[in-house]
Structure formats: C-alpha cells, structure tokens
CSV table of C-alpha atoms in Angstrom, one decimal:
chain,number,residue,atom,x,y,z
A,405,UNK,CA,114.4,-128.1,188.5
A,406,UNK,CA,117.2,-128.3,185.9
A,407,UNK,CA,117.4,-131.7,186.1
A,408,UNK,CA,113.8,-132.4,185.5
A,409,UNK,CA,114.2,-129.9,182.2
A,410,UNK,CA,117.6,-131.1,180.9
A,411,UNK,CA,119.1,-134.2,182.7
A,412,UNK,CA,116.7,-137.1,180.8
A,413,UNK,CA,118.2,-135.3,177.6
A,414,UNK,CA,121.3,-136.7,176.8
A,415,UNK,CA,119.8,-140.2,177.5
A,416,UNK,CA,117.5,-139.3,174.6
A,417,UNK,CA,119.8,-140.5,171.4
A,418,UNK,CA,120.9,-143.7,173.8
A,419,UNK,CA,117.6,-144.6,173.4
A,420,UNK,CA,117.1,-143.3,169.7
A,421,UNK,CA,120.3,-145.7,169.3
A,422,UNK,CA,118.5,-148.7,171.0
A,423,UNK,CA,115.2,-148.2,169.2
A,424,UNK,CA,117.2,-148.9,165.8
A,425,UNK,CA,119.5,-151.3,166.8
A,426,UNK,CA,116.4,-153.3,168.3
A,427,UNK,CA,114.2,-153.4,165.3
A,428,UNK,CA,117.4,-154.6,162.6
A,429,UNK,CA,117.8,-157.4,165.1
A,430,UNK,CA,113.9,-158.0,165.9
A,431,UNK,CA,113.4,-158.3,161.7
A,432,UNK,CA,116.6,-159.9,161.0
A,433,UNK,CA,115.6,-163.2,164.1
A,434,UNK,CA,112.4,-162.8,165.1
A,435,UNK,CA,111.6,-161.9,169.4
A,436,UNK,CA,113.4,-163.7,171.2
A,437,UNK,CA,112.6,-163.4,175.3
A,438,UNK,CA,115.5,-161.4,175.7
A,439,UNK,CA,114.0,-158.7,172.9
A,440,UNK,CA,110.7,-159.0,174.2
A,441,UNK,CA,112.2,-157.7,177.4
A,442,UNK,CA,114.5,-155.1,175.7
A,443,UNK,CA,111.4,-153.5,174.1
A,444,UNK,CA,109.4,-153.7,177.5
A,445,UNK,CA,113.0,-152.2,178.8
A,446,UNK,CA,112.7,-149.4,175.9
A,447,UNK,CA,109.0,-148.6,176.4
A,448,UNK,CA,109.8,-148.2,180.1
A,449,UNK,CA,112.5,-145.6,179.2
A,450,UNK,CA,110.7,-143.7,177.0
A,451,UNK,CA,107.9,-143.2,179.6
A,452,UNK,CA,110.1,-142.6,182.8
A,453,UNK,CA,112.0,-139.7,180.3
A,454,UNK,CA,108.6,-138.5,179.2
A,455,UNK,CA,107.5,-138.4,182.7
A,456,UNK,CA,110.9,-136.1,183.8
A,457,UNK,CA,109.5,-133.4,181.4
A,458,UNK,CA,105.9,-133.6,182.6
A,459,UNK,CA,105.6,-130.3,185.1
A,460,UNK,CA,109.4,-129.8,186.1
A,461,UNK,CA,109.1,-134.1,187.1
A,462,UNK,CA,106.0,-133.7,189.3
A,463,UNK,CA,105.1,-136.9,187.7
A,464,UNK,CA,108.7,-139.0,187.7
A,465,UNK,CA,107.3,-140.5,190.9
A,466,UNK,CA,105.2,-142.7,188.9
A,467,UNK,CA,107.7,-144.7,187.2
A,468,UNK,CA,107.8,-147.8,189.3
A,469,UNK,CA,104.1,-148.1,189.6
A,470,UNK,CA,104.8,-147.6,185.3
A,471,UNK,CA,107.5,-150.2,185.7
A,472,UNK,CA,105.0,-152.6,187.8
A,473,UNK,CA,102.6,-152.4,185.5
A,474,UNK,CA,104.8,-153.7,182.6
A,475,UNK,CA,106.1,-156.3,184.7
A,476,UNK,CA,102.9,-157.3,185.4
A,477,UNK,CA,101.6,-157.3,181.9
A,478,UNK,CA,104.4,-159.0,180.7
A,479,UNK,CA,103.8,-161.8,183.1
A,480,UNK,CA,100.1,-162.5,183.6
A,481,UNK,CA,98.6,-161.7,179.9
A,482,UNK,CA,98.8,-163.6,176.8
A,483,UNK,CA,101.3,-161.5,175.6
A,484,UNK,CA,103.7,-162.6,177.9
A,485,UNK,CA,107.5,-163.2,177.6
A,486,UNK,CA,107.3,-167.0,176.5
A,487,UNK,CA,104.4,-166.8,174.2
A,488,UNK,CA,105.9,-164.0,172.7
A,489,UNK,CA,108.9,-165.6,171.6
A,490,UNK,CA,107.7,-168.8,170.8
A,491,UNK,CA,104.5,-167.3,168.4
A,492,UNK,CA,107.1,-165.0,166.6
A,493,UNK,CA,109.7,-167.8,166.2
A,494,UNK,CA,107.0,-170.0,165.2
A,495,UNK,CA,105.7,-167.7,162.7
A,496,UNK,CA,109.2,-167.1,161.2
A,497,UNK,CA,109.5,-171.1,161.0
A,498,UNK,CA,106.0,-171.1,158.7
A,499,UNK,CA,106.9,-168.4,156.7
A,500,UNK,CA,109.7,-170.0,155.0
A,501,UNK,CA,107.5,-173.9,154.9
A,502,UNK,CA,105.0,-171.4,152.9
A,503,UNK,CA,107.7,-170.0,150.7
A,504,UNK,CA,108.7,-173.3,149.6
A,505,UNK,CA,105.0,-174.5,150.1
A,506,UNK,CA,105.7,-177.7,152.5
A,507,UNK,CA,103.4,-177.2,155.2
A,508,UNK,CA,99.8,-178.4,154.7
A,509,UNK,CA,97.8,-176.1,157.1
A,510,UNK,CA,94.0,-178.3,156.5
A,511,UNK,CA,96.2,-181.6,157.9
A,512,UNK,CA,98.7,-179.4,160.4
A,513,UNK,CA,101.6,-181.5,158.8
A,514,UNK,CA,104.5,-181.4,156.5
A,515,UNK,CA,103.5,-181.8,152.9
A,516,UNK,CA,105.9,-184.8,150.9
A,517,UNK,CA,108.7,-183.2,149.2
A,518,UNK,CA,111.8,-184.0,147.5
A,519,UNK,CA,114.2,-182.9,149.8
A,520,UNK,CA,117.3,-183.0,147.6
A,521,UNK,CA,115.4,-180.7,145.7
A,522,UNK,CA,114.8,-178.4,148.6
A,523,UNK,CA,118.2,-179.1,149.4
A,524,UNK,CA,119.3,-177.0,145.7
A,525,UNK,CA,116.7,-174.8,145.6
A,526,UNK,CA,116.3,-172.9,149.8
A,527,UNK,CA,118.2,-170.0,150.2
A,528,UNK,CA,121.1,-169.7,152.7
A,529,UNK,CA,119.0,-166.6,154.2
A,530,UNK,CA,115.6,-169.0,154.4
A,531,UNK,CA,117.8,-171.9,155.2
A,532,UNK,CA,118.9,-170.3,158.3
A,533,UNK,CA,115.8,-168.6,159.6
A,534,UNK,CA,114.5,-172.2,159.4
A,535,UNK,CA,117.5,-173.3,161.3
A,536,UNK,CA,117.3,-171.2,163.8
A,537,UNK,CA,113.4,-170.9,164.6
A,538,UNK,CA,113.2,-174.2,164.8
A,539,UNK,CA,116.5,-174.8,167.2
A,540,UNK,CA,114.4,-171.8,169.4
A,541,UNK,CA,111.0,-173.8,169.4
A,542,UNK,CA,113.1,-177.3,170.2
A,543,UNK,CA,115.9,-176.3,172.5
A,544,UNK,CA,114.8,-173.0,174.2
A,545,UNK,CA,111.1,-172.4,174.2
A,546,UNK,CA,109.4,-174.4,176.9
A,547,UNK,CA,105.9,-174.6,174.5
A,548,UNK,CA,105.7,-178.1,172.9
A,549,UNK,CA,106.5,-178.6,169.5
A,550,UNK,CA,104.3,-179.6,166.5
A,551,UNK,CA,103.2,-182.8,166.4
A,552,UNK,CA,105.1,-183.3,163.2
A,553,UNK,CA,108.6,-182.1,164.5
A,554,UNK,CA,108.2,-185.4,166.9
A,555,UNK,CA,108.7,-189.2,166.8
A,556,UNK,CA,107.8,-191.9,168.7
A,557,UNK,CA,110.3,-194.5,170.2
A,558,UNK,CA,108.9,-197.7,171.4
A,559,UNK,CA,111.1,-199.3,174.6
A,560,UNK,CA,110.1,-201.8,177.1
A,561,UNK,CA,106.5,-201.9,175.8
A,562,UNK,CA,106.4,-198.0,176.8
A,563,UNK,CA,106.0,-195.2,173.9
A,564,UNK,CA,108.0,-192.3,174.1
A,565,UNK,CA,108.0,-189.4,172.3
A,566,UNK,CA,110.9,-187.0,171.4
A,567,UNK,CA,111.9,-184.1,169.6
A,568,UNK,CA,113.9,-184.9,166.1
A,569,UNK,CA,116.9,-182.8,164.7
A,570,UNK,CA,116.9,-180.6,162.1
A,571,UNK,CA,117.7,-182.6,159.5
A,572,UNK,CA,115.1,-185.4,160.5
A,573,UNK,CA,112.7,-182.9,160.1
A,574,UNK,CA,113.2,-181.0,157.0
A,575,UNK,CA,115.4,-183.4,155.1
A,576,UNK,CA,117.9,-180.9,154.2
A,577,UNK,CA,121.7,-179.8,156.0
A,578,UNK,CA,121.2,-177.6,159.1
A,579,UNK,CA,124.2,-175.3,156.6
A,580,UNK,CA,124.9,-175.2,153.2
A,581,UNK,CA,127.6,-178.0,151.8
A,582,UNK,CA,130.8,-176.0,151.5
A,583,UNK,CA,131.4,-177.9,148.2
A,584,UNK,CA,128.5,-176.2,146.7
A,585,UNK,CA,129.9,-172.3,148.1
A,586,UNK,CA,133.5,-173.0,146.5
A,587,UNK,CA,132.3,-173.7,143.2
C-alpha cells in the first residue's frame, strides 16, 4: 500500500520536467512524429500515475488497456502519427508564405515574387522554419507534396515528376550568406 500512496511521487517532477521541455521544442519546430509520440508517451504517464493514487492502486491494473487505447487512437484515427506531423509541419511552412504573403490560397500556388528581395527582407528565424518544414514535408513525411513544390521532367517520351530543392522552390538560400552576418 505505500507504494500505491508514495512510489508514483518522485516520478511526478520527471514528468513536470518533460511537459516543459516538450512544449519549448513542440513551439520552437512544430510535431514532429517523434513528439507526437512523446506527448502520447506523456499523456500515458500522467494517467498510469493518476491511476496509482486512485484507491491505494485498485485501478493501476488498467494501464495497458489505457496504453492500448492510445496506441490504438494514434494509429487508426485521423489524428494519427503521420498526419500529425505532416498537418503541423505543413501549417508552420504556410505561416511564414503568409507573413511574407507569397502563397495564393484561391489558386493553391506560389504567388510571383522578387526573390532577391525576399532574399533581404526573411528573417533567419522565418528563413529557417521554412527550411526546415519544408525538408520535413519533402524528405521525411510520406504525404505528397504540393503540387507547386514539384516539377515535371520529360525522358524517353515518359513524364515524371519530382520533388525540387529548397532553393528551386522559394528562390532564396536554404541559410543566410555569411557575407551579409560579418558585416
């Protein structure tokens, strides 16, 4: 019985710590699968320690159906590991095309832009969340990308289409020129 009262408590600031550390990363980069599955992880915790304090543990026996459920759930819905990642990737990628206003939502495309003027004018912080989102959506999400991240290669009479780099895309340096830093 003194388990059940007092042993879950000293995992209690672990998770405190975890819950923090999660959400600076998770607003700093967006969900990636592995945080999706770090908060499933944290939600889990909190309910297998809540369930140690429920009547002296009566109710710890419930954790794996509890962990089952989340598997589950993570699995089968629509809010599932890999749309997850790639909707709040995706999401981060629009926000900064909005900032700078060079997605056209009515035609789902890139509006025309100067990109040596974006090129002076994006911030290293935007810069990179662009960077980054959109190496998630081309290299490690499974989900296709926008129509207008692709281009079409014509070989032996055959169309093929593929996925463009960075700088194909959005015009600009995947990192700031180190010229422009030093001076």
């Amino acid at each position: 019985k003194f388990f059940y009262k007092f042993g879950a408590i000293p995992f209690i600031p672990l998770i405190i710590i975890q819950i923090y550390a999660y959400f600076i990363r998770v607003n700093a980069y967006g969900f990636t699968g592995y945080r999706y599955s770090s908060l499933l992880f944290i939600i889990f915790s909190i309910i297998t320690i809540a369930l140690t304090f429920i009547k002296n543990g009566k109710f710890s026996r419930y954790a794996i159906p509890v962990l089952t459920f989340i598997v589950l759930f993570d699995s089968l819905t629509p809010w599932n590991l890999i749309n997850m990642a790639h909707k709040s990737q995706f999401n981060r990628m629009m926000k900064v095309l909005n900032k700078y206003e060079l997605y056209d939502s009515a035609s789902d495309s890139l509006k025309p832009y100067d990109p040596a003027q974006l090129e002076k004018t994006i911030l290293d912080e935007d810069r990179d969340a662009l960077r980054s989102s959109y190496r998630y959506l081309s290299w490690t999400s499974s989900m296709p990308l926008p129509e207008w991240a692709m281009k079409s290669e014509n070989e032996n009479g055959k169309t093929y289409k593929s996925k463009m780099m960075f700088e194909e895309v959005f015009g600009i340096k995947a990192t700031p020129d180190e010229e422009a830093i030093v001076s």
